[in-house]
Amino acid sequence: MNLWMVVMVLLSLLSVGGFSEEDLHPDVVNIGAIFSFNTINGKVSKIAMNAAVEDINSDPTVLGGRKLVLSTHDSNYSGFLGIIGGLEYMETNTVAIIGPQTSGMAHILSHLANELHVPMLSFTALDPSLSSLQYPYFIQTAPNDLFQMTAVADMISYFGYREVVTIYTDDEQSRGSIIALGDQLAERRCKISYKAVLPPEALATRTEIMNELVEVSMMESRVIVVHAYSVIGLQVFELAYKLGMMGKGYVWIATAWLSTVLDSKPLPGNSAISIQGALALRPHTADSKRKNEFLSKWNKLSNGSIGFNPYGLYAYDTVWMIANAVKTFLDHGGTISFSNNSNLSGLGGGTLNLGALSTFDGGSQLLRNILQTNMTGLTGRIGFDLAYKSLIRPAFDILNVVGRSYKQIGYWSNYSGLSVVPPEVLYTKAPNRSSSSQRLDLVVWPGQMTDKPRGWVFPHNGRQLRIGVPNRVSYKAFVSKDEITNAIQGYCIDVFLAAINLLPYAVPHKFVLYGDGHKNPSYAELVRLITSNVYDAVVGDIAIVTNRTKIVDFTQPYIESGLVVVAPVRKLYSSPWAFMRPFTPLMWGVTAAFFLIVGVVIWILEHRINDEFRGPPKRQAITILWFGFSTMFFAHRENTMSTLGRMVLIIWLFVVLIITSSYTASLTSILTVQQLSPSIRGIDSLISSNDRIGFQVGSFAENYLSDELNIAKSRLVALGSPEEYADALTRGRVAAVVDERPYVDLFLSNYCMFQVVGQEFTKSGWGFAFSRDSPLAMDMSTAILTLSENGKLQKIHDKWLNTRSCGQQSSNVSDQLQLKSFWGVFLICGITSFVALLIYFGLIYSKFKRYFPQLSEPSTQQTSSPSIRIRRFLSFVDEKEEEFKNRLKRKHVEMPSRSSAEDQREELGHNGNAYFHSH
């Protein structure tokens, strides 16, 4: 009702006969246009719309002989006059209205259009909220500002900026567009840090603009987005130039208004200088023959009064959209007729002329025809996304102002994002918005710089960065206060200062101690104070844990950390049988067996040729035992003469060397090295037990043990210093201590009677904490990586933390040596012995067959029995080699000469039997 009250008041101001009925003609199609024709877009649009009307009327096939009549209304920068113009058109047989030029008027007139079914088409009122379902009869025929702000957000994200400042006028379109920009930035983890709001174009003064720019200059962000109309926008740049804000370090991004100015008129010298290095957007229109022909006759159409900009193309195409929709409407039997609106009946009276407002009967059908447009105009292919009532595939050119002109550095489209390839080329390919495919050409930034500006500085308000530092009472090597100089020092402080010195800009700061100095402060509370704006950052031994990353931003870790378990160690007292502990029983048994086996193998290989391995059976048995076990100490006196025997002995002595060395090392360790208490093997054994656990005051270990591992808080004991650690572990107040690895390493360097048990059960690191989205966090991370790569980080570590640490042993491995550790050498020795015996018996049997052939060719039953052959063979093996050779020589001398081979065999057989019986 409030809206209609406004309308009634406006109607009371209208002349009853705004448009004479005598001007109406049945063969005429009336459309209207509402613009401020003294503006750049107003001038360009009027020329383009008149050209379109002329082209339409010159082609009788378009409207079937009807004439398109365009009536224009100049709102003259006034929203009130714009609304008056809209109401005047509603009194006449107007089938569509082009405009209004601004979104403020569009929001009001759209309600009238909805009620009277008159489509309204605008290519300049581009507030994203106007495309909603609330305004079905309002159609934006140019890309609305949602797409433009998406392009701005993509550019900001592409260059790696996280915070921006916006400067805009206080009107409906600008407010809606900045809201859309904020939403798009949020999707890319960026944000608007400050909004500088200027009065509307007709009301803004240079003083007001200057005051806002001064505020902007005090902000940290140096990325500034200007969304305004041409008059105010140019003043913003001129005054920013005077304030020194168009120099090195700044990033200026202007929306399409700047490219419209550059395309339409030459800039005076001051304005041209002030916009150097700024980035701007321009609606993208594809090159075509029709477009080039239209541009070629622009000077004739405009009489040189104004240059051409893309909104002229949208104006021309908008008129053609209406004409084509009317043609379709008429071709399908539609008639242009109007009727009284039933909602207005009874509201007349007095000076109000509500009866003059009529409803277009075919308005809904004409609206559908417009939304179903599928044509190729001067701007390229034209079609609407019916779900969102927006143009299909909107795109923008990205410009960089250089000199008095600009260079194009790329494109943006909602199809493929940023690119240096025209959108119409990319439309022929599959959409690809991956970061690797998005690229822009080189930019010349303000101050004639080609290096990308950092995009932020510390605010010029003289305030130093407030850095909270924990006031530790223990482990002061990390952070401490010098009692003499009162300077803050330590490992963490040195790393921070080294990183600060690598930044390409100064960082004024001051350290503020947090804590009472009597106990370690709560690190969780210290980090939280950043969110309360008590501190700008926190520097110290701050662990990067999940709960903290939710409220602050951390730098790259500068030291690895993680929770570990520290347990006491005990001395293992010796026993009379401690010497048996190095080997398992199985290991002892196999070793003893191999001593015997090797002794037997060597005796077999040496028996025939070595006097030391001969003699009575008792003596030979003692020799076997002595030789085998004496090799343990390399004290065997018997010499080996055979090649096979020496080979076996070498392998066996190598095995003995390994076994004795391992035994010696293991026994030494058992008798001298401290052992961990067997009841504590790591965090798992602590969880399953009921033992009390110590933790460092202020550490996140307490919350982790209770919240994550569900250990009862009654089992947790707070400890404040290394001395308390040692005392609690020694006296048994706690079974173990859980703390972060850097603290534990420092603790163990001074207390060697304790030891780490098991593995780290968390993985994290220490970093410096900053407020959310602080650009300093990113720069400091880069500096920390540089310190790590150039070795300075390790030097700082060595300066403060390079202390001797006690040797650590694993408590999870048995101190006894297993057979599985030696089965390989035993296998080698066994194979060697077997092969040597096989070769030896092969040679002996071959020699036996050569000199005793009758054994293989038995002549009698007695001599052919297996037992006799085995006994003869064993006797041959037992005979000393030298004696056998001498006997053969002697027999050859004494043996009478015989010519037959048979006699020789008989003689040898007789001698063999005699030899057998004598033995």
Tab-separated table of N, CA and C in Angstrom, residues 378-504:
chain	number	residue	atom	x	y	z
A	378	LEU	N	24.637	-7.122	-32.473
A	378	LEU	CA	25.959	-6.497	-32.535
A	378	LEU	C	26.858	-6.969	-31.401
A	379	THR	N	26.278	-7.392	-30.265
A	379	THR	CA	27.075	-7.865	-29.136
A	379	THR	C	27.402	-9.356	-29.242
A	380	GLY	N	26.894	-10.020	-30.264
A	380	GLY	CA	27.118	-11.450	-30.421
A	380	GLY	C	25.823	-12.213	-30.233
A	381	ARG	N	25.949	-13.462	-29.855
A	381	ARG	CA	24.763	-14.272	-29.644
A	381	ARG	C	24.006	-13.770	-28.417
A	382	ILE	N	22.680	-13.649	-28.556
A	382	ILE	CA	21.857	-13.134	-27.467
A	382	ILE	C	20.857	-14.205	-27.069
A	383	GLY	N	20.849	-14.538	-25.821
A	383	GLY	CA	19.899	-15.488	-25.263
A	383	GLY	C	19.873	-15.318	-23.757
A	384	PHE	N	18.816	-15.835	-23.129
A	384	PHE	CA	18.651	-15.658	-21.697
A	384	PHE	C	18.619	-17.012	-20.999
A	385	ASP	N	19.227	-17.030	-19.819
A	385	ASP	CA	19.074	-18.167	-18.929
A	385	ASP	C	17.742	-17.971	-18.205
A	386	LEU	N	16.744	-18.763	-18.594
A	386	LEU	CA	15.394	-18.541	-18.088
A	386	LEU	C	15.302	-18.727	-16.574
A	387	ALA	N	16.173	-19.570	-16.011
A	387	ALA	CA	16.112	-19.802	-14.568
A	387	ALA	C	16.523	-18.560	-13.789
A	388	TYR	N	17.480	-17.795	-14.328
A	388	TYR	CA	17.997	-16.623	-13.607
A	388	TYR	C	17.716	-15.313	-14.341
A	389	LYS	N	17.051	-15.381	-15.492
A	389	LYS	CA	16.731	-14.189	-16.267
A	389	LYS	C	17.987	-13.354	-16.555
A	390	SER	N	19.075	-14.027	-16.838
A	390	SER	CA	20.329	-13.343	-17.136
A	390	SER	C	20.838	-13.787	-18.493
A	391	LEU	N	21.688	-12.964	-19.088
A	391	LEU	CA	22.256	-13.290	-20.382
A	391	LEU	C	23.116	-14.547	-20.301
A	392	ILE	N	23.134	-15.281	-21.386
A	392	ILE	CA	23.955	-16.491	-21.451
A	392	ILE	C	25.407	-16.095	-21.689
A	393	ARG	N	26.280	-16.670	-20.927
A	393	ARG	CA	27.727	-16.510	-21.077
A	393	ARG	C	28.177	-15.054	-21.148
A	394	PRO	N	27.925	-14.265	-20.102
A	394	PRO	CA	28.457	-12.896	-20.082
A	394	PRO	C	29.974	-12.916	-19.941
A	395	ALA	N	30.624	-11.910	-20.505
A	395	ALA	CA	32.083	-11.845	-20.477
A	395	ALA	C	32.527	-10.390	-20.370
A	396	PHE	N	33.785	-10.201	-19.890
A	396	PHE	CA	34.346	-8.864	-19.734
A	396	PHE	C	35.780	-8.847	-20.250
A	397	ASP	N	36.150	-7.687	-20.826
A	397	ASP	CA	37.552	-7.438	-21.143
A	397	ASP	C	38.234	-6.891	-19.892
A	398	ILE	N	39.493	-7.269	-19.696
A	398	ILE	CA	40.281	-6.752	-18.567
A	398	ILE	C	41.333	-5.813	-19.141
A	399	LEU	N	41.285	-4.552	-18.728
A	399	LEU	CA	42.123	-3.502	-19.292
A	399	LEU	C	43.103	-2.990	-18.257
A	400	ASN	N	44.246	-2.522	-18.744
A	400	ASN	CA	45.261	-1.897	-17.895
A	400	ASN	C	45.551	-0.522	-18.479
A	401	VAL	N	45.281	0.536	-17.709
A	401	VAL	CA	45.462	1.895	-18.206
A	401	VAL	C	46.946	2.222	-18.258
A	402	VAL	N	47.416	2.551	-19.459
A	402	VAL	CA	48.822	2.911	-19.675
A	402	VAL	C	48.841	4.118	-20.595
A	403	GLY	N	49.488	5.188	-20.173
A	403	GLY	CA	49.495	6.400	-20.982
A	403	GLY	C	48.106	7.008	-21.018
A	404	ARG	N	47.703	7.492	-22.184
A	404	ARG	CA	46.370	8.073	-22.332
A	404	ARG	C	45.380	7.040	-22.849
A	405	SER	N	45.815	5.810	-22.956
A	405	SER	CA	44.931	4.764	-23.454
A	405	SER	C	44.997	3.586	-22.504
A	406	TYR	N	44.787	2.413	-23.008
A	406	TYR	CA	44.823	1.206	-22.190
A	406	TYR	C	45.244	0.044	-23.063
A	407	LYS	N	45.739	-0.960	-22.410
A	407	LYS	CA	46.047	-2.202	-23.119
A	407	LYS	C	45.208	-3.316	-22.513
A	408	GLN	N	44.838	-4.248	-23.369
A	408	GLN	CA	44.016	-5.367	-22.907
A	408	GLN	C	44.936	-6.476	-22.430
A	409	ILE	N	44.749	-6.931	-21.177
A	409	ILE	CA	45.633	-7.964	-20.616
A	409	ILE	C	44.927	-9.304	-20.478
A	410	GLY	N	43.659	-9.359	-20.864
A	410	GLY	CA	42.980	-10.648	-20.784
A	410	GLY	C	41.483	-10.491	-20.822
A	411	TYR	N	40.816	-11.610	-20.560
A	411	TYR	CA	39.355	-11.658	-20.585
A	411	TYR	C	38.870	-12.402	-19.345
A	412	TRP	N	37.612	-12.175	-19.044
A	412	TRP	CA	36.935	-12.993	-18.030
A	412	TRP	C	35.587	-13.419	-18.583
A	413	SER	N	35.242	-14.673	-18.380
A	413	SER	CA	33.895	-15.149	-18.706
A	413	SER	C	33.481	-16.148	-17.645
A	414	ASN	N	32.163	-16.282	-17.461
A	414	ASN	CA	31.699	-17.251	-16.471
A	414	ASN	C	31.819	-18.673	-16.993
A	415	TYR	N	32.339	-18.825	-18.204
A	415	TYR	CA	32.512	-20.147	-18.815
A	415	TYR	C	33.882	-20.735	-18.478
A	416	SER	N	34.919	-19.882	-18.574
A	416	SER	CA	36.282	-20.390	-18.354
A	416	SER	C	37.118	-19.502	-17.458
A	417	GLY	N	36.518	-18.494	-16.813
A	417	GLY	CA	37.295	-17.658	-15.898
A	417	GLY	C	38.244	-16.740	-16.631
A	418	LEU	N	39.411	-16.495	-16.035
A	418	LEU	CA	40.406	-15.594	-16.619
A	418	LEU	C	41.163	-16.288	-17.738
A	419	SER	N	41.480	-15.528	-18.784
A	419	SER	CA	42.236	-16.105	-19.890
A	419	SER	C	42.790	-14.987	-20.751
A	420	VAL	N	43.760	-15.325	-21.579
A	420	VAL	CA	44.255	-14.398	-22.597
A	420	VAL	C	43.682	-14.758	-23.961
A	421	VAL	N	42.809	-15.750	-23.988
A	421	VAL	CA	42.144	-16.187	-25.214
A	421	VAL	C	40.725	-15.644	-25.203
A	422	PRO	N	40.249	-15.075	-26.320
A	422	PRO	CA	38.883	-14.536	-26.344
A	422	PRO	C	37.853	-15.582	-25.954
A	423	PRO	N	36.798	-15.184	-25.241
A	423	PRO	CA	35.791	-16.153	-24.792
A	423	PRO	C	35.154	-16.926	-25.924
A	424	GLU	N	34.912	-16.269	-27.076
A	424	GLU	CA	34.240	-16.974	-28.166
A	424	GLU	C	35.080	-18.131	-28.697
A	425	VAL	N	36.400	-18.062	-28.516
A	425	VAL	CA	37.259	-19.190	-28.891
A	425	VAL	C	37.127	-20.310	-27.861
A	426	LEU	N	37.078	-19.933	-26.586
A	426	LEU	CA	36.968	-20.935	-25.521
A	426	LEU	C	35.612	-21.619	-25.527
A	427	TYR	N	34.572	-20.934	-26.048
A	427	TYR	CA	33.247	-21.549	-26.083
A	427	TYR	C	33.228	-22.812	-26.944
A	428	THR	N	34.185	-22.936	-27.852
A	428	THR	CA	34.229	-24.127	-28.710
A	428	THR	C	34.885	-25.308	-28.010
A	429	LYS	N	35.410	-25.074	-26.791
A	429	LYS	CA	36.083	-26.122	-26.032
A	429	LYS	C	35.312	-26.405	-24.749
A	430	ALA	N	35.707	-27.478	-24.090
A	430	ALA	CA	35.069	-27.806	-22.811
A	430	ALA	C	35.431	-26.751	-21.771
A	431	PRO	N	34.503	-26.399	-20.866
A	431	PRO	CA	34.822	-25.394	-19.838
A	431	PRO	C	35.958	-25.860	-18.944
A	432	ASN	N	36.858	-24.935	-18.630
A	432	ASN	CA	38.018	-25.273	-17.807
A	432	ASN	C	38.361	-24.063	-16.948
A	433	ARG	N	37.994	-24.128	-15.660
A	433	ARG	CA	38.270	-23.032	-14.733
A	433	ARG	C	39.380	-23.386	-13.747
A	434	SER	N	40.235	-24.351	-14.093
A	434	SER	CA	41.339	-24.698	-13.203
A	434	SER	C	42.332	-23.547	-13.144
A	435	SER	N	43.018	-23.436	-12.010
A	435	SER	CA	43.955	-22.322	-11.819
A	435	SER	C	45.100	-22.377	-12.813
A	436	SER	N	45.483	-23.569	-13.257
A	436	SER	CA	46.601	-23.685	-14.190
A	436	SER	C	46.262	-23.129	-15.566
A	437	SER	N	44.982	-23.099	-15.918
A	437	SER	CA	44.591	-22.628	-17.248
A	437	SER	C	44.269	-21.138	-17.255
A	438	GLN	N	44.171	-20.493	-16.090
A	438	GLN	CA	43.820	-19.080	-16.030
A	438	GLN	C	45.084	-18.231	-15.983
A	439	ARG	N	45.134	-17.236	-16.869
A	439	ARG	CA	46.354	-16.437	-16.994
A	439	ARG	C	45.997	-15.068	-17.543
A	440	LEU	N	46.759	-14.061	-17.117
A	440	LEU	CA	46.635	-12.712	-17.638
A	440	LEU	C	48.002	-12.235	-18.104
A	441	ASP	N	48.009	-11.260	-19.004
A	441	ASP	CA	49.261	-10.694	-19.479
A	441	ASP	C	49.881	-9.784	-18.420
A	442	LEU	N	51.089	-9.316	-18.708
A	442	LEU	CA	51.833	-8.480	-17.766
A	442	LEU	C	51.088	-7.177	-17.496
A	443	VAL	N	51.097	-6.772	-16.219
A	443	VAL	CA	50.410	-5.556	-15.787
A	443	VAL	C	51.439	-4.480	-15.450
A	444	VAL	N	51.152	-3.243	-15.876
A	444	VAL	CA	51.932	-2.095	-15.413
A	444	VAL	C	51.139	-1.454	-14.282
A	445	TRP	N	51.662	-1.575	-13.063
A	445	TRP	CA	50.934	-1.138	-11.878
A	445	TRP	C	51.174	0.348	-11.619
A	446	PRO	N	50.408	0.949	-10.719
A	446	PRO	CA	50.669	2.355	-10.360
A	446	PRO	C	52.121	2.560	-9.957
A	447	GLY	N	52.653	3.716	-10.370
A	447	GLY	CA	54.065	3.980	-10.137
A	447	GLY	C	54.939	3.399	-11.222
A	448	GLN	N	54.327	2.965	-12.343
A	448	GLN	CA	55.053	2.385	-13.483
A	448	GLN	C	55.873	1.161	-13.073
A	449	MET	N	55.318	0.356	-12.160
A	449	MET	CA	55.991	-0.842	-11.688
A	449	MET	C	55.418	-2.067	-12.398
A	450	THR	N	56.295	-2.995	-12.750
A	450	THR	CA	55.833	-4.256	-13.351
A	450	THR	C	55.808	-5.392	-12.331
A	451	ASP	N	56.491	-5.208	-11.209
A	451	ASP	CA	56.421	-6.211	-10.143
A	451	ASP	C	55.090	-6.085	-9.413
A	452	LYS	N	54.472	-7.208	-9.120
A	452	LYS	CA	53.170	-7.192	-8.466
A	452	LYS	C	53.283	-6.540	-7.082
A	453	PRO	N	52.460	-5.543	-6.782
A	453	PRO	CA	52.497	-4.927	-5.446
A	453	PRO	C	52.119	-5.933	-4.362
A	454	ARG	N	52.652	-5.716	-3.170
A	454	ARG	CA	52.317	-6.590	-2.061
A	454	ARG	C	50.839	-6.488	-1.696
A	455	GLY	N	50.262	-5.317	-1.863
A	455	GLY	CA	48.827	-5.156	-1.660
A	455	GLY	C	48.422	-4.768	-0.247
A	456	TRP	N	49.375	-4.582	0.652
A	456	TRP	CA	49.025	-4.159	2.010
A	456	TRP	C	50.260	-3.586	2.691
A	457	VAL	N	50.051	-2.743	3.657
A	457	VAL	CA	51.111	-2.181	4.492
A	457	VAL	C	50.552	-2.044	5.905
A	458	PHE	N	51.430	-1.720	6.811
A	458	PHE	CA	50.953	-1.425	8.159
A	458	PHE	C	50.248	-0.074	8.158
A	459	PRO	N	49.176	0.047	8.900
A	459	PRO	CA	48.429	1.311	8.889
A	459	PRO	C	49.280	2.462	9.410
A	460	HIS	N	49.047	3.652	8.824
A	460	HIS	CA	49.835	4.835	9.182
A	460	HIS	C	49.262	5.522	10.418
A	461	ASN	N	49.113	4.770	11.471
A	461	ASN	CA	48.587	5.396	12.685
A	461	ASN	C	49.597	5.370	13.826
A	462	GLY	N	50.843	4.997	13.512
A	462	GLY	CA	51.895	5.048	14.506
A	462	GLY	C	51.886	3.914	15.509
A	463	ARG	N	50.928	3.014	15.446
A	463	ARG	CA	50.836	1.946	16.440
A	463	ARG	C	51.746	0.789	16.053
A	464	GLN	N	52.513	0.308	17.006
A	464	GLN	CA	53.372	-0.838	16.770
A	464	GLN	C	52.561	-2.140	16.864
A	465	LEU	N	53.101	-3.153	16.234
A	465	LEU	CA	52.468	-4.466	16.294
A	465	LEU	C	52.645	-5.024	17.713
A	466	ARG	N	51.535	-5.334	18.352
A	466	ARG	CA	51.581	-5.852	19.724
A	466	ARG	C	51.732	-7.368	19.670
A	467	ILE	N	52.849	-7.850	20.157
A	467	ILE	CA	53.165	-9.275	20.058
A	467	ILE	C	53.197	-9.865	21.459
A	468	GLY	N	52.278	-10.771	21.725
A	468	GLY	CA	52.265	-11.449	23.011
A	468	GLY	C	53.328	-12.531	23.083
A	469	VAL	N	54.029	-12.586	24.218
A	469	VAL	CA	55.098	-13.561	24.427
A	469	VAL	C	54.860	-14.252	25.767
A	470	PRO	N	54.873	-15.579	25.821
A	470	PRO	CA	54.649	-16.260	27.108
A	470	PRO	C	55.799	-16.004	28.073
A	471	ASN	N	55.460	-15.660	29.300
A	471	ASN	CA	56.453	-15.415	30.346
A	471	ASN	C	56.747	-16.746	31.038
A	472	ARG	N	57.660	-17.514	30.468
A	472	ARG	CA	57.940	-18.861	30.941
A	472	ARG	C	58.784	-18.832	32.220
A	473	VAL	N	58.581	-19.862	33.050
A	473	VAL	CA	59.414	-20.031	34.240
A	473	VAL	C	60.289	-21.275	34.099
A	474	SER	N	60.131	-22.015	33.037
A	474	SER	CA	60.964	-23.189	32.774
A	474	SER	C	61.275	-23.242	31.282
A	475	TYR	N	62.285	-24.044	30.951
A	475	TYR	CA	62.723	-24.158	29.548
A	475	TYR	C	62.915	-22.768	28.943
A	476	LYS	N	63.694	-21.943	29.610
A	476	LYS	CA	63.878	-20.566	29.192
A	476	LYS	C	64.746	-20.431	27.954
A	477	ALA	N	65.289	-21.528	27.464
A	477	ALA	CA	66.037	-21.464	26.215
A	477	ALA	C	65.112	-21.119	25.053
A	478	PHE	N	63.826	-21.395	25.208
A	478	PHE	CA	62.876	-21.099	24.138
A	478	PHE	C	62.428	-19.640	24.184
A	479	VAL	N	61.969	-19.200	25.335
A	479	VAL	CA	61.545	-17.801	25.506
A	479	VAL	C	61.860	-17.396	26.937
A	480	SER	N	62.484	-16.240	27.107
A	480	SER	CA	62.777	-15.774	28.467
A	480	SER	C	63.044	-14.278	28.447
A	481	LYS	N	63.028	-13.708	29.624
A	481	LYS	CA	63.342	-12.299	29.784
A	481	LYS	C	64.660	-12.169	30.519
A	482	ASP	N	65.576	-11.418	29.922
A	482	ASP	CA	66.864	-11.198	30.554
A	482	ASP	C	66.675	-10.311	31.778
A	483	GLU	N	67.073	-10.815	32.935
A	483	GLU	CA	66.841	-10.090	34.185
A	483	GLU	C	67.670	-8.820	34.275
A	484	ILE	N	68.755	-8.743	33.517
A	484	ILE	CA	69.627	-7.562	33.592
A	484	ILE	C	69.176	-6.493	32.603
A	485	THR	N	69.000	-6.900	31.325
A	485	THR	CA	68.649	-5.926	30.284
A	485	THR	C	67.148	-5.819	30.041
A	486	ASN	N	66.372	-6.763	30.622
A	486	ASN	CA	64.924	-6.831	30.403
A	486	ASN	C	64.554	-7.121	28.956
A	487	ALA	N	65.511	-7.543	28.162
A	487	ALA	CA	65.239	-7.884	26.765
A	487	ALA	C	64.610	-9.275	26.677
A	488	ILE	N	63.704	-9.461	25.715
A	488	ILE	CA	63.096	-10.759	25.464
A	488	ILE	C	64.013	-11.534	24.527
A	489	GLN	N	64.359	-12.747	24.920
A	489	GLN	CA	65.315	-13.518	24.140
A	489	GLN	C	64.891	-14.980	24.125
A	490	GLY	N	65.654	-15.773	23.375
A	490	GLY	CA	65.388	-17.197	23.297
A	490	GLY	C	65.338	-17.676	21.858
A	491	TYR	N	65.230	-18.972	21.718
A	491	TYR	CA	65.211	-19.593	20.393
A	491	TYR	C	64.057	-19.058	19.548
A	492	CYS	N	62.848	-19.036	20.087
A	492	CYS	CA	61.674	-18.591	19.326
A	492	CYS	C	61.796	-17.126	18.927
A	493	ILE	N	62.332	-16.314	19.820
A	493	ILE	CA	62.474	-14.888	19.535
A	493	ILE	C	63.486	-14.670	18.417
A	494	ASP	N	64.591	-15.403	18.447
A	494	ASP	CA	65.600	-15.257	17.397
A	494	ASP	C	65.062	-15.669	16.037
A	495	VAL	N	64.265	-16.732	16.008
A	495	VAL	CA	63.662	-17.149	14.732
A	495	VAL	C	62.727	-16.063	14.215
A	496	PHE	N	61.901	-15.496	15.086
A	496	PHE	CA	60.968	-14.454	14.678
A	496	PHE	C	61.717	-13.237	14.139
A	497	LEU	N	62.743	-12.792	14.836
A	497	LEU	CA	63.482	-11.608	14.396
A	497	LEU	C	64.214	-11.868	13.085
A	498	ALA	N	64.746	-13.078	12.922
A	498	ALA	CA	65.421	-13.409	11.662
A	498	ALA	C	64.439	-13.402	10.496
A	499	ALA	N	63.227	-13.882	10.741
A	499	ALA	CA	62.210	-13.878	9.687
A	499	ALA	C	61.747	-12.454	9.374
A	500	ILE	N	61.565	-11.639	10.400
A	500	ILE	CA	61.165	-10.245	10.197
A	500	ILE	C	62.195	-9.507	9.343
A	501	ASN	N	63.454	-9.786	9.574
A	501	ASN	CA	64.512	-9.098	8.836
A	501	ASN	C	64.534	-9.472	7.360
A	502	LEU	N	63.918	-10.595	7.007
A	502	LEU	CA	63.869	-10.995	5.600
A	502	LEU	C	62.724	-10.356	4.835
A	503	LEU	N	61.780	-9.731	5.552
A	503	LEU	CA	60.653	-9.114	4.870
A	503	LEU	C	61.107	-7.853	4.143
A	504	PRO	N	60.502	-7.557	3.006
A	504	PRO	CA	60.924	-6.382	2.225
A	504	PRO	C	60.363	-5.067	2.757
